[in-house]
């Protein structure tokens, strides 16, 4: 059986958990705090980041977008997450780039806030990316139930993960009031079993990060 190294708040790991669940692929969930010195993640990923998918032969696949590409290629027949249409496929991946980028920018801002001497310019720069990313995601969602075509897929997984992450990590960020269409879309996505089973939960980090 596959194993997945995950962290409870991680939006990147959540994408993988959602796709594995939607495709009905069984896996053992290994929950870690990647910032603590007890983490096993570096043994499986030279970049020391989770999520990591550990295959049956012990080899590993890492970087959430690459893990999803791997799963899609190996389990093509099971609930495809990408359209057959090349332009729709590429668009879904563009949405994923923006959704992941919003999380990356927010995490950089979070690190900066741990520092004794913080750069307000740096934090503002990262938050501009967050704002711009949410604006783009809301535009792409429009009034639709699913971003690409009329089927749930990768773009929804990525968008759902970033919105869910902000709900738990930064509930004061007003994406719901700025973009009521995105909030309505999210409320529907949150009814899916794969979303209900993977609601992000904060983790206590014991070691110093920066
Ligand atoms: N681009 C990576 C980002 C993964 C990532 O940043 N994971 C965090 C946890 S949410 C992590 O493991 N950080 C540890 C580190 O950066 O050293 C992906 O999509 O998988």
PDB file of C-alpha atoms and ligand atoms in Angstrom:
ATOM      1  CA  UNK A   1       0.000   0.000   0.000  1.00  0.00           C
ATOM      2  CA  UNK A   2       1.121   3.595  -0.618  1.00  0.00           C
ATOM      3  CA  UNK A   3       2.121   5.738   2.341  1.00  0.00           C
ATOM      4  CA  UNK A   4       1.664   9.494   2.408  1.00  0.00           C
ATOM      5  CA  UNK A   5       3.694  11.781   4.648  1.00  0.00           C
ATOM      6  CA  UNK A   6       1.389  14.647   5.450  1.00  0.00           C
ATOM      7  CA  UNK A   7       0.862  17.443   7.974  1.00  0.00           C
ATOM      8  CA  UNK A   8      -2.614  18.276   9.245  1.00  0.00           C
ATOM      9  CA  UNK A   9      -2.662  21.953   8.125  1.00  0.00           C
ATOM     10  CA  UNK A  10      -0.722  21.436   4.856  1.00  0.00           C
ATOM     11  CA  UNK A  11      -2.665  22.620   1.773  1.00  0.00           C
ATOM     12  CA  UNK A  12      -0.123  20.815  -0.429  1.00  0.00           C
ATOM     13  CA  UNK A  13      -0.644  17.490   1.346  1.00  0.00           C
ATOM     14  CA  UNK A  14      -4.395  18.058   1.343  1.00  0.00           C
ATOM     15  CA  UNK A  15      -4.456  18.182  -2.460  1.00  0.00           C
ATOM     16  CA  UNK A  16      -2.898  14.724  -2.545  1.00  0.00           C
ATOM     17  CA  UNK A  17      -5.202  13.356   0.157  1.00  0.00           C
ATOM     18  CA  UNK A  18      -8.253  14.634  -1.721  1.00  0.00           C
ATOM     19  CA  UNK A  19      -7.146  13.127  -5.038  1.00  0.00           C
ATOM     20  CA  UNK A  20      -6.279   9.748  -3.480  1.00  0.00           C
ATOM     21  CA  UNK A  21      -9.707   9.719  -1.806  1.00  0.00           C
ATOM     22  CA  UNK A  22     -11.574  10.785  -4.962  1.00  0.00           C
ATOM     23  CA  UNK A  23      -9.826   8.033  -6.921  1.00  0.00           C
ATOM     24  CA  UNK A  24     -10.417   5.460  -4.196  1.00  0.00           C
ATOM     25  CA  UNK A  25      -6.706   4.635  -3.867  1.00  0.00           C
ATOM     26  CA  UNK A  26      -5.937   3.217  -0.412  1.00  0.00           C
ATOM     27  CA  UNK A  27      -2.956   4.639   1.476  1.00  0.00           C
ATOM     28  CA  UNK A  28      -1.507   4.826   4.953  1.00  0.00           C
ATOM     29  CA  UNK A  29      -1.459   8.374   6.298  1.00  0.00           C
ATOM     30  CA  UNK A  30       1.708   9.341   8.189  1.00  0.00           C
ATOM     31  CA  UNK A  31       1.268  12.654   9.967  1.00  0.00           C
ATOM     32  CA  UNK A  32       4.377  14.705  10.718  1.00  0.00           C
ATOM     33  CA  UNK A  33       5.382  18.198  11.777  1.00  0.00           C
ATOM     34  CA  UNK A  34       7.970  18.967   9.068  1.00  0.00           C
ATOM     35  CA  UNK A  35       9.604  21.687  11.168  1.00  0.00           C
ATOM     36  CA  UNK A  36      10.366  19.461  14.165  1.00  0.00           C
ATOM     37  CA  UNK A  37      13.668  17.588  14.404  1.00  0.00           C
ATOM     38  CA  UNK A  38      11.806  14.283  14.725  1.00  0.00           C
ATOM     39  CA  UNK A  39      10.578  14.509  11.116  1.00  0.00           C
ATOM     40  CA  UNK A  40      11.365  11.586   8.795  1.00  0.00           C
ATOM     41  CA  UNK A  41      10.576  13.665   5.696  1.00  0.00           C
ATOM     42  CA  UNK A  42      14.265  14.363   4.807  1.00  0.00           C
ATOM     43  CA  UNK A  43      14.853  10.598   4.568  1.00  0.00           C
ATOM     44  CA  UNK A  44      12.391  10.497   1.675  1.00  0.00           C
ATOM     45  CA  UNK A  45      12.759  13.903   0.009  1.00  0.00           C
ATOM     46  CA  UNK A  46      16.120  15.677  -0.486  1.00  0.00           C
ATOM     47  CA  UNK A  47      14.184  18.964  -0.454  1.00  0.00           C
ATOM     48  CA  UNK A  48      12.935  18.088   3.078  1.00  0.00           C
ATOM     49  CA  UNK A  49       9.313  18.980   2.330  1.00  0.00           C
ATOM     50  CA  UNK A  50       6.082  17.109   2.634  1.00  0.00           C
ATOM     51  CA  UNK A  51       3.858  15.766   1.150  1.00  0.00           C
ATOM     52  CA  UNK A  52       5.811  12.676   0.146  1.00  0.00           C
ATOM     53  CA  UNK A  53       4.157   9.666  -1.445  1.00  0.00           C
ATOM     54  CA  UNK A  54       6.074   6.498  -0.577  1.00  0.00           C
ATOM     55  CA  UNK A  55       5.553   3.742  -3.116  1.00  0.00           C
ATOM     56  CA  UNK A  56       5.327   0.034  -2.371  1.00  0.00           C
ATOM     57  CA  UNK A  57       9.018  -0.498  -3.275  1.00  0.00           C
ATOM     58  CA  UNK A  58      10.050   2.214  -0.781  1.00  0.00           C
ATOM     59  CA  UNK A  59      10.876   4.824  -3.438  1.00  0.00           C
ATOM     60  CA  UNK A  60       9.295   8.227  -3.086  1.00  0.00           C
ATOM     61  CA  UNK A  61       7.492  10.876  -5.106  1.00  0.00           C
ATOM     62  CA  UNK A  62       7.470  14.469  -3.854  1.00  0.00           C
ATOM     63  CA  UNK A  63       6.254  18.007  -4.674  1.00  0.00           C
ATOM     64  CA  UNK A  64       2.480  18.013  -4.567  1.00  0.00           C
ATOM     65  CA  UNK A  65       1.960  18.939  -8.240  1.00  0.00           C
ATOM     66  CA  UNK A  66       4.346  16.176  -9.321  1.00  0.00           C
ATOM     67  CA  UNK A  67       2.714  13.639  -6.991  1.00  0.00           C
ATOM     68  CA  UNK A  68      -0.647  14.493  -8.574  1.00  0.00           C
ATOM     69  CA  UNK A  69       0.847  14.135 -12.047  1.00  0.00           C
ATOM     70  CA  UNK A  70       2.259  10.754 -11.022  1.00  0.00           C
ATOM     71  CA  UNK A  71      -1.074   9.564  -9.628  1.00  0.00           C
ATOM     72  CA  UNK A  72      -2.947  10.795 -12.709  1.00  0.00           C
ATOM     73  CA  UNK A  73      -0.530   9.000 -15.043  1.00  0.00           C
ATOM     74  CA  UNK A  74      -0.594   5.732 -13.096  1.00  0.00           C
ATOM     75  CA  UNK A  75      -4.327   5.727 -12.286  1.00  0.00           C
ATOM     76  CA  UNK A  76      -5.695   7.296 -15.444  1.00  0.00           C
ATOM     77  CA  UNK A  77      -8.866   5.238 -15.555  1.00  0.00           C
ATOM     78  CA  UNK A  78      -9.921   6.091 -11.995  1.00  0.00           C
ATOM     79  CA  UNK A  79     -11.916   9.349 -11.802  1.00  0.00           C
ATOM     80  CA  UNK A  80      -9.688  11.506 -14.027  1.00  0.00           C
ATOM     81  CA  UNK A  81      -8.754  14.829 -12.463  1.00  0.00           C
ATOM     82  CA  UNK A  82      -7.804  16.335 -15.830  1.00  0.00           C
ATOM     83  CA  UNK A  83      -9.807  16.837 -19.013  1.00  0.00           C
ATOM     84  CA  UNK A  84      -8.952  15.085 -22.302  1.00  0.00           C
ATOM     85  CA  UNK A  85      -8.861  18.530 -23.894  1.00  0.00           C
ATOM     86  CA  UNK A  86      -5.293  19.862 -23.892  1.00  0.00           C
ATOM     87  CA  UNK A  87      -6.293  23.501 -23.311  1.00  0.00           C
ATOM     88  CA  UNK A  88      -8.500  22.524 -20.377  1.00  0.00           C
ATOM     89  CA  UNK A  89      -5.664  20.402 -18.937  1.00  0.00           C
ATOM     90  CA  UNK A  90      -3.211  23.266 -19.201  1.00  0.00           C
ATOM     91  CA  UNK A  91      -5.691  25.708 -17.701  1.00  0.00           C
ATOM     92  CA  UNK A  92      -6.293  23.406 -14.713  1.00  0.00           C
ATOM     93  CA  UNK A  93      -2.528  23.313 -14.117  1.00  0.00           C
ATOM     94  CA  UNK A  94      -2.363  27.111 -14.334  1.00  0.00           C
ATOM     95  CA  UNK A  95      -5.033  27.340 -11.635  1.00  0.00           C
ATOM     96  CA  UNK A  96      -2.954  24.944  -9.512  1.00  0.00           C
ATOM     97  CA  UNK A  97       0.150  27.136  -9.998  1.00  0.00           C
ATOM     98  CA  UNK A  98      -1.743  30.160  -8.664  1.00  0.00           C
ATOM     99  CA  UNK A  99      -3.373  28.260  -5.787  1.00  0.00           C
ATOM    100  CA  UNK A 100      -0.009  26.822  -4.674  1.00  0.00           C
ATOM    101  CA  UNK A 101       1.636  30.219  -5.185  1.00  0.00           C
ATOM    102  CA  UNK A 102      -0.845  31.858  -2.820  1.00  0.00           C
ATOM    103  CA  UNK A 103       0.075  29.289  -0.161  1.00  0.00           C
ATOM    104  CA  UNK A 104       3.822  29.781  -0.843  1.00  0.00           C
ATOM    105  CA  UNK A 105       3.494  33.562  -0.414  1.00  0.00           C
ATOM    106  CA  UNK A 106       1.470  33.215   2.760  1.00  0.00           C
ATOM    107  CA  UNK A 107       4.016  30.778   4.238  1.00  0.00           C
ATOM    108  CA  UNK A 108       6.873  33.234   3.472  1.00  0.00           C
ATOM    109  CA  UNK A 109       4.909  35.921   5.273  1.00  0.00           C
ATOM    110  CA  UNK A 110       4.358  33.562   8.216  1.00  0.00           C
ATOM    111  CA  UNK A 111       8.142  32.934   8.417  1.00  0.00           C
ATOM    112  CA  UNK A 112       8.851  36.647   8.335  1.00  0.00           C
ATOM    113  CA  UNK A 113       6.523  37.130  11.288  1.00  0.00           C
ATOM    114  CA  UNK A 114       8.707  34.720  13.310  1.00  0.00           C
ATOM    115  CA  UNK A 115      11.729  36.997  12.940  1.00  0.00           C
ATOM    116  CA  UNK A 116      12.752  39.519  15.587  1.00  0.00           C
ATOM    117  CA  UNK A 117      13.447  42.100  12.867  1.00  0.00           C
ATOM    118  CA  UNK A 118      10.675  41.944  10.289  1.00  0.00           C
ATOM    119  CA  UNK A 119      10.531  43.583   6.897  1.00  0.00           C
ATOM    120  CA  UNK A 120       7.170  45.266   6.365  1.00  0.00           C
ATOM    121  CA  UNK A 121       8.004  45.565   2.633  1.00  0.00           C
ATOM    122  CA  UNK A 122       8.595  41.838   2.364  1.00  0.00           C
ATOM    123  CA  UNK A 123       5.346  40.986   4.146  1.00  0.00           C
ATOM    124  CA  UNK A 124       3.416  43.470   1.969  1.00  0.00           C
ATOM    125  CA  UNK A 125       4.990  41.979  -1.158  1.00  0.00           C
ATOM    126  CA  UNK A 126       3.888  38.470  -0.166  1.00  0.00           C
ATOM    127  CA  UNK A 127       0.390  39.629   0.776  1.00  0.00           C
ATOM    128  CA  UNK A 128       0.031  41.307  -2.635  1.00  0.00           C
ATOM    129  CA  UNK A 129       0.581  37.879  -4.159  1.00  0.00           C
ATOM    130  CA  UNK A 130      -2.054  36.420  -1.848  1.00  0.00           C
ATOM    131  CA  UNK A 131      -4.517  39.168  -2.830  1.00  0.00           C
ATOM    132  CA  UNK A 132      -3.756  38.801  -6.539  1.00  0.00           C
ATOM    133  CA  UNK A 133      -4.023  35.032  -6.376  1.00  0.00           C
ATOM    134  CA  UNK A 134      -7.399  35.094  -4.654  1.00  0.00           C
ATOM    135  CA  UNK A 135      -8.638  37.678  -7.186  1.00  0.00           C
ATOM    136  CA  UNK A 136      -7.594  35.408 -10.064  1.00  0.00           C
ATOM    137  CA  UNK A 137      -9.131  32.293  -8.483  1.00  0.00           C
ATOM    138  CA  UNK A 138     -12.426  34.115  -7.867  1.00  0.00           C
ATOM    139  CA  UNK A 139     -12.502  35.314 -11.488  1.00  0.00           C
ATOM    140  CA  UNK A 140     -11.871  31.813 -12.780  1.00  0.00           C
ATOM    141  CA  UNK A 141     -14.580  30.336 -10.574  1.00  0.00           C
ATOM    142  CA  UNK A 142     -17.135  32.918 -11.723  1.00  0.00           C
ATOM    143  CA  UNK A 143     -20.561  31.445 -11.051  1.00  0.00           C
ATOM    144  CA  UNK A 144     -19.558  27.868 -11.871  1.00  0.00           C
ATOM    145  CA  UNK A 145     -19.685  24.783  -9.680  1.00  0.00           C
ATOM    146  CA  UNK A 146     -16.389  23.524 -11.153  1.00  0.00           C
ATOM    147  CA  UNK A 147     -13.632  25.643 -12.624  1.00  0.00           C
ATOM    148  CA  UNK A 148     -12.829  23.566 -15.697  1.00  0.00           C
ATOM    149  CA  UNK A 149     -15.610  22.045 -17.801  1.00  0.00           C
ATOM    150  CA  UNK A 150     -18.526  20.603 -15.867  1.00  0.00           C
ATOM    151  CA  UNK A 151     -16.570  18.105 -13.768  1.00  0.00           C
ATOM    152  CA  UNK A 152     -14.734  18.217 -10.457  1.00  0.00           C
ATOM    153  CA  UNK A 153     -11.000  18.114 -11.107  1.00  0.00           C
ATOM    154  CA  UNK A 154      -7.497  19.325 -10.322  1.00  0.00           C
ATOM    155  CA  UNK A 155      -8.363  23.049 -10.458  1.00  0.00           C
ATOM    156  CA  UNK A 156     -11.076  22.510  -7.819  1.00  0.00           C
ATOM    157  CA  UNK A 157      -8.757  20.414  -5.646  1.00  0.00           C
ATOM    158  CA  UNK A 158      -6.116  23.170  -5.675  1.00  0.00           C
ATOM    159  CA  UNK A 159      -8.557  26.048  -5.188  1.00  0.00           C
ATOM    160  CA  UNK A 160     -10.419  24.189  -2.453  1.00  0.00           C
ATOM    161  CA  UNK A 161      -7.147  23.483  -0.635  1.00  0.00           C
ATOM    162  CA  UNK A 162      -5.983  27.097  -0.570  1.00  0.00           C
ATOM    163  CA  UNK A 163      -9.389  28.410   0.583  1.00  0.00           C
ATOM    164  CA  UNK A 164      -9.592  25.747   3.302  1.00  0.00           C
ATOM    165  CA  UNK A 165      -6.043  26.594   4.394  1.00  0.00           C
ATOM    166  CA  UNK A 166      -6.892  30.267   4.854  1.00  0.00           C
ATOM    167  CA  UNK A 167     -10.043  29.382   6.761  1.00  0.00           C
ATOM    168  CA  UNK A 168      -7.921  27.648   9.380  1.00  0.00           C
ATOM    169  CA  UNK A 169      -4.587  29.542   9.231  1.00  0.00           C
ATOM    170  CA  UNK A 170      -5.843  33.068   8.638  1.00  0.00           C
ATOM    171  CA  UNK A 171      -9.599  33.242   9.342  1.00  0.00           C
ATOM    172  CA  UNK A 172      -9.354  37.042   9.474  1.00  0.00           C
ATOM    173  CA  UNK A 173      -8.379  37.195   5.780  1.00  0.00           C
ATOM    174  CA  UNK A 174     -11.612  38.421   4.166  1.00  0.00           C
ATOM    175  CA  UNK A 175     -11.675  36.311   1.006  1.00  0.00           C
ATOM    176  CA  UNK A 176     -15.280  35.255   1.668  1.00  0.00           C
ATOM    177  CA  UNK A 177     -16.583  38.812   1.858  1.00  0.00           C
ATOM    178  CA  UNK A 178     -14.442  40.016  -1.083  1.00  0.00           C
ATOM    179  CA  UNK A 179     -15.531  37.137  -3.286  1.00  0.00           C
ATOM    180  CA  UNK A 180     -19.003  35.806  -2.377  1.00  0.00           C
ATOM    181  CA  UNK A 181     -18.971  33.676  -5.547  1.00  0.00           C
ATOM    182  CA  UNK A 182     -15.813  31.902  -4.332  1.00  0.00           C
ATOM    183  CA  UNK A 183     -17.412  31.416  -0.907  1.00  0.00           C
ATOM    184  CA  UNK A 184     -20.532  29.861  -2.487  1.00  0.00           C
ATOM    185  CA  UNK A 185     -18.398  27.570  -4.667  1.00  0.00           C
ATOM    186  CA  UNK A 186     -16.346  26.558  -1.621  1.00  0.00           C
ATOM    187  CA  UNK A 187     -19.421  25.799   0.473  1.00  0.00           C
ATOM    188  CA  UNK A 188     -20.478  23.298  -2.197  1.00  0.00           C
ATOM    189  CA  UNK A 189     -17.013  21.744  -2.437  1.00  0.00           C
ATOM    190  CA  UNK A 190     -16.920  21.397   1.346  1.00  0.00           C
ATOM    191  CA  UNK A 191     -19.859  18.966   1.096  1.00  0.00           C
ATOM    192  CA  UNK A 192     -17.734  16.402  -0.718  1.00  0.00           C
ATOM    193  CA  UNK A 193     -16.617  13.488   1.437  1.00  0.00           C
ATOM    194  CA  UNK A 194     -12.986  13.946   0.351  1.00  0.00           C
ATOM    195  CA  UNK A 195     -13.111  17.524   1.651  1.00  0.00           C
ATOM    196  CA  UNK A 196     -14.954  16.692   4.884  1.00  0.00           C
ATOM    197  CA  UNK A 197     -12.420  13.953   5.655  1.00  0.00           C
ATOM    198  CA  UNK A 198      -9.421  16.260   5.188  1.00  0.00           C
ATOM    199  CA  UNK A 199     -10.432  19.489   6.939  1.00  0.00           C
ATOM    200  CA  UNK A 200      -7.142  21.216   7.878  1.00  0.00           C
ATOM    201  CA  UNK A 201      -6.202  21.295  11.551  1.00  0.00           C
ATOM    202  CA  UNK A 202      -3.445  23.534  13.042  1.00  0.00           C
ATOM    203  CA  UNK A 203      -0.330  21.782  14.352  1.00  0.00           C
ATOM    204  CA  UNK A 204       1.891  22.719  17.249  1.00  0.00           C
ATOM    205  CA  UNK A 205       5.445  23.354  16.063  1.00  0.00           C
ATOM    206  CA  UNK A 206       7.915  22.622  18.868  1.00  0.00           C
ATOM    207  CA  UNK A 207      11.209  23.595  17.196  1.00  0.00           C
ATOM    208  CA  UNK A 208      12.358  26.997  15.973  1.00  0.00           C
ATOM    209  CA  UNK A 209      11.741  27.582  12.244  1.00  0.00           C
ATOM    210  CA  UNK A 210      13.788  30.653  11.374  1.00  0.00           C
TER     211      UNK A 210
HETATM  212  N1  LIG B   1       6.056  23.125  -3.384  1.00  0.00           N
HETATM  213  C1  LIG B   1       5.882  22.135  -2.346  1.00  0.00           C
HETATM  214  C2  LIG B   1       5.611  22.842  -1.026  1.00  0.00           C
HETATM  215  C3  LIG B   1       5.560  21.856   0.124  1.00  0.00           C
HETATM  216  C4  LIG B   1       5.793  22.550   1.458  1.00  0.00           C
HETATM  217  O1  LIG B   1       6.172  23.719   1.549  1.00  0.00           O
HETATM  218  N2  LIG B   1       5.566  21.764   2.527  1.00  0.00           N
HETATM  219  C5  LIG B   1       5.798  22.261   3.862  1.00  0.00           C
HETATM  220  C6  LIG B   1       4.702  21.766   4.797  1.00  0.00           C
HETATM  221  S1  LIG B   1       3.150  22.461   4.361  1.00  0.00           S
HETATM  222  C7  LIG B   1       7.105  21.681   4.363  1.00  0.00           C
HETATM  223  O2  LIG B   1       7.283  20.479   4.387  1.00  0.00           O
HETATM  224  N3  LIG B   1       8.044  22.550   4.738  1.00  0.00           N
HETATM  225  C8  LIG B   1       9.299  22.155   5.282  1.00  0.00           C
HETATM  226  C9  LIG B   1      10.429  22.929   4.663  1.00  0.00           C
HETATM  227  O3  LIG B   1      10.193  23.764   3.775  1.00  0.00           O
HETATM  228  O4  LIG B   1      11.568  22.686   5.058  1.00  0.00           O
HETATM  229  C10 LIG B   1       4.732  21.188  -2.708  1.00  0.00           C
HETATM  230  O5  LIG B   1       3.848  21.604  -3.461  1.00  0.00           O
HETATM  231  O6  LIG B   1       4.748  20.026  -2.272  1.00  0.00           O
END
